[in-house]
Amino acid sequence: MENLEMYHGAISKEQTERILGATSQNGSFLIRDSETVPGSYCICVLFDHCVFTYRLYQLEGNVWKTETAPGVKVRLFRNVQNLLAMYKNPDQGIAIPLRFPVKHVQRSKPPPLPRKHIPR
């Protein structure tokens, strides 16, 4: 998961809403760790000023599935990239197709403060 540019790690629901809300683009999405189900992830997508969240699981046999609207056929994927490609299409059981991945920007440590020269 770490190699996906839209994976943001262990961020909160509130942080997710701020990040996606700042884009102001329907279909903006990111992936984060689930706060409530250890070992699972969430695909979060912005639609009409609301963030919709879909749990993403890895099952035995290294296949992936996501929760969608009730009544939508469960589909299994060999990898997350294939899953994301599918949900870029309309009418797949999520609020809006995944259109704009929101990249996670690694924040580097600030440079150390210069040491003051103390005369002897």
Coordinates of C-alpha atoms in Angstrom, one line a residue:
M1 CA 0.0 0.0 0.0
E2 CA 2.9 2.3 0.8
N3 CA 3.9 2.5 -2.8
L4 CA 0.6 4.1 -3.9
E5 CA 0.9 7.9 -4.3
M6 CA -2.6 8.4 -2.9
Y7 CA -2.0 6.4 0.3
H8 CA -1.9 8.8 3.3
G9 CA -1.3 6.3 6.1
A10 CA -2.8 6.7 9.6
I11 CA -4.7 9.9 9.2
S12 CA -8.0 10.7 10.9
K13 CA -11.4 11.1 9.4
E14 CA -11.2 14.8 10.2
Q15 CA -7.8 15.1 8.4
T16 CA -9.2 13.3 5.4
E17 CA -12.2 15.7 5.2
R18 CA -9.8 18.7 5.4
I19 CA -7.5 17.3 2.7
L20 CA -10.3 16.3 0.3
G21 CA -12.4 19.4 1.0
A22 CA -9.4 21.6 0.1
T23 CA -9.4 20.1 -3.4
S24 CA -13.0 21.2 -4.1
Q25 CA -13.1 18.6 -6.9
N26 CA -15.8 15.9 -7.0
G27 CA -14.1 12.6 -7.5
S28 CA -10.9 13.5 -5.5
F29 CA -9.9 10.5 -3.5
L30 CA -7.2 9.1 -1.2
I31 CA -6.6 5.9 0.8
R32 CA -5.9 5.9 4.5
D33 CA -5.6 3.3 7.3
S34 CA -8.9 2.4 8.9
E35 CA -9.3 3.9 12.4
T36 CA -11.7 1.2 13.5
V37 CA -10.7 -2.0 11.8
P38 CA -7.0 -2.9 12.3
G39 CA -5.3 -4.1 9.1
S40 CA -7.9 -2.6 6.7
Y41 CA -7.9 0.6 4.7
C42 CA -10.4 3.2 3.6
I43 CA -11.0 4.7 0.2
C44 CA -12.3 8.2 0.7
V45 CA -13.9 10.1 -2.1
L46 CA -15.3 13.7 -2.3
F47 CA -18.7 14.2 -3.8
D48 CA -21.0 17.2 -3.4
H49 CA -19.0 18.6 -0.4
C50 CA -19.2 15.2 1.5
V51 CA -16.6 12.6 1.9
F52 CA -17.8 9.0 1.3
T53 CA -15.7 6.2 2.8
Y54 CA -15.5 2.6 1.6
R55 CA -13.6 0.0 3.6
L56 CA -10.9 -1.8 1.7
Y57 CA -9.8 -5.3 2.8
Q58 CA -7.1 -7.8 1.8
L59 CA -8.5 -11.3 2.0
E60 CA -6.8 -14.7 2.2
G61 CA -5.0 -15.5 -1.0
N62 CA -3.9 -11.9 -1.4
V63 CA -7.1 -10.7 -3.1
W64 CA -8.7 -7.3 -2.4
K65 CA -12.3 -6.3 -2.0
T66 CA -14.1 -3.1 -1.0
E67 CA -17.5 -2.4 0.6
T68 CA -19.9 -0.7 -1.8
A69 CA -23.6 0.1 -1.9
P70 CA -26.0 -2.7 -0.8
G71 CA -27.0 -5.0 -3.6
V72 CA -23.8 -4.5 -5.7
K73 CA -22.1 -7.7 -6.5
V74 CA -18.9 -8.3 -4.5
R75 CA -15.8 -8.3 -6.7
L76 CA -12.4 -9.5 -5.9
F77 CA -9.2 -8.0 -7.3
R78 CA -5.6 -9.3 -7.6
N79 CA -4.2 -6.0 -6.5
V80 CA -5.2 -2.5 -5.4
Q81 CA -4.3 -0.9 -8.7
N82 CA -6.9 -3.1 -10.5
L83 CA -9.5 -2.3 -7.9
L84 CA -8.9 1.5 -8.3
A85 CA -9.0 1.2 -12.1
M86 CA -12.5 -0.4 -11.8
Y87 CA -13.8 2.3 -9.5
K88 CA -12.7 5.0 -12.0
N89 CA -15.8 3.9 -14.0
P90 CA -19.3 5.1 -13.3
D91 CA -22.0 2.9 -11.8
Q92 CA -19.8 0.6 -9.7
G93 CA -21.5 1.0 -6.4
I94 CA -19.7 4.1 -5.0
A95 CA -21.0 7.7 -4.8
I96 CA -18.8 8.9 -7.7
P97 CA -16.0 7.5 -9.9
L98 CA -12.5 7.9 -8.5
R99 CA -11.1 10.7 -10.7
F100 CA -8.4 12.7 -9.0
P101 CA -5.9 10.9 -6.7
V102 CA -4.7 13.2 -4.0
K103 CA -1.1 12.5 -3.6
H104 CA 0.5 12.2 -0.2
V105 CA 3.3 14.7 0.2
Q106 CA 6.1 13.5 2.5
R107 CA 6.9 16.3 4.8
S108 CA 10.6 16.4 5.5
K109 CA 12.1 17.4 8.8
P110 CA 12.9 21.1 9.0
P111 CA 16.6 21.8 8.7
P112 CA 18.3 22.1 12.1
L113 CA 18.7 25.6 13.4
P114 CA 22.2 27.1 13.0
R115 CA 24.3 27.0 16.1
K116 CA 25.2 30.3 17.5
H117 CA 28.9 31.0 17.6
I118 CA 30.0 31.7 21.2
P119 CA 33.3 33.5 21.4
R120 CA 35.8 32.1 23.9

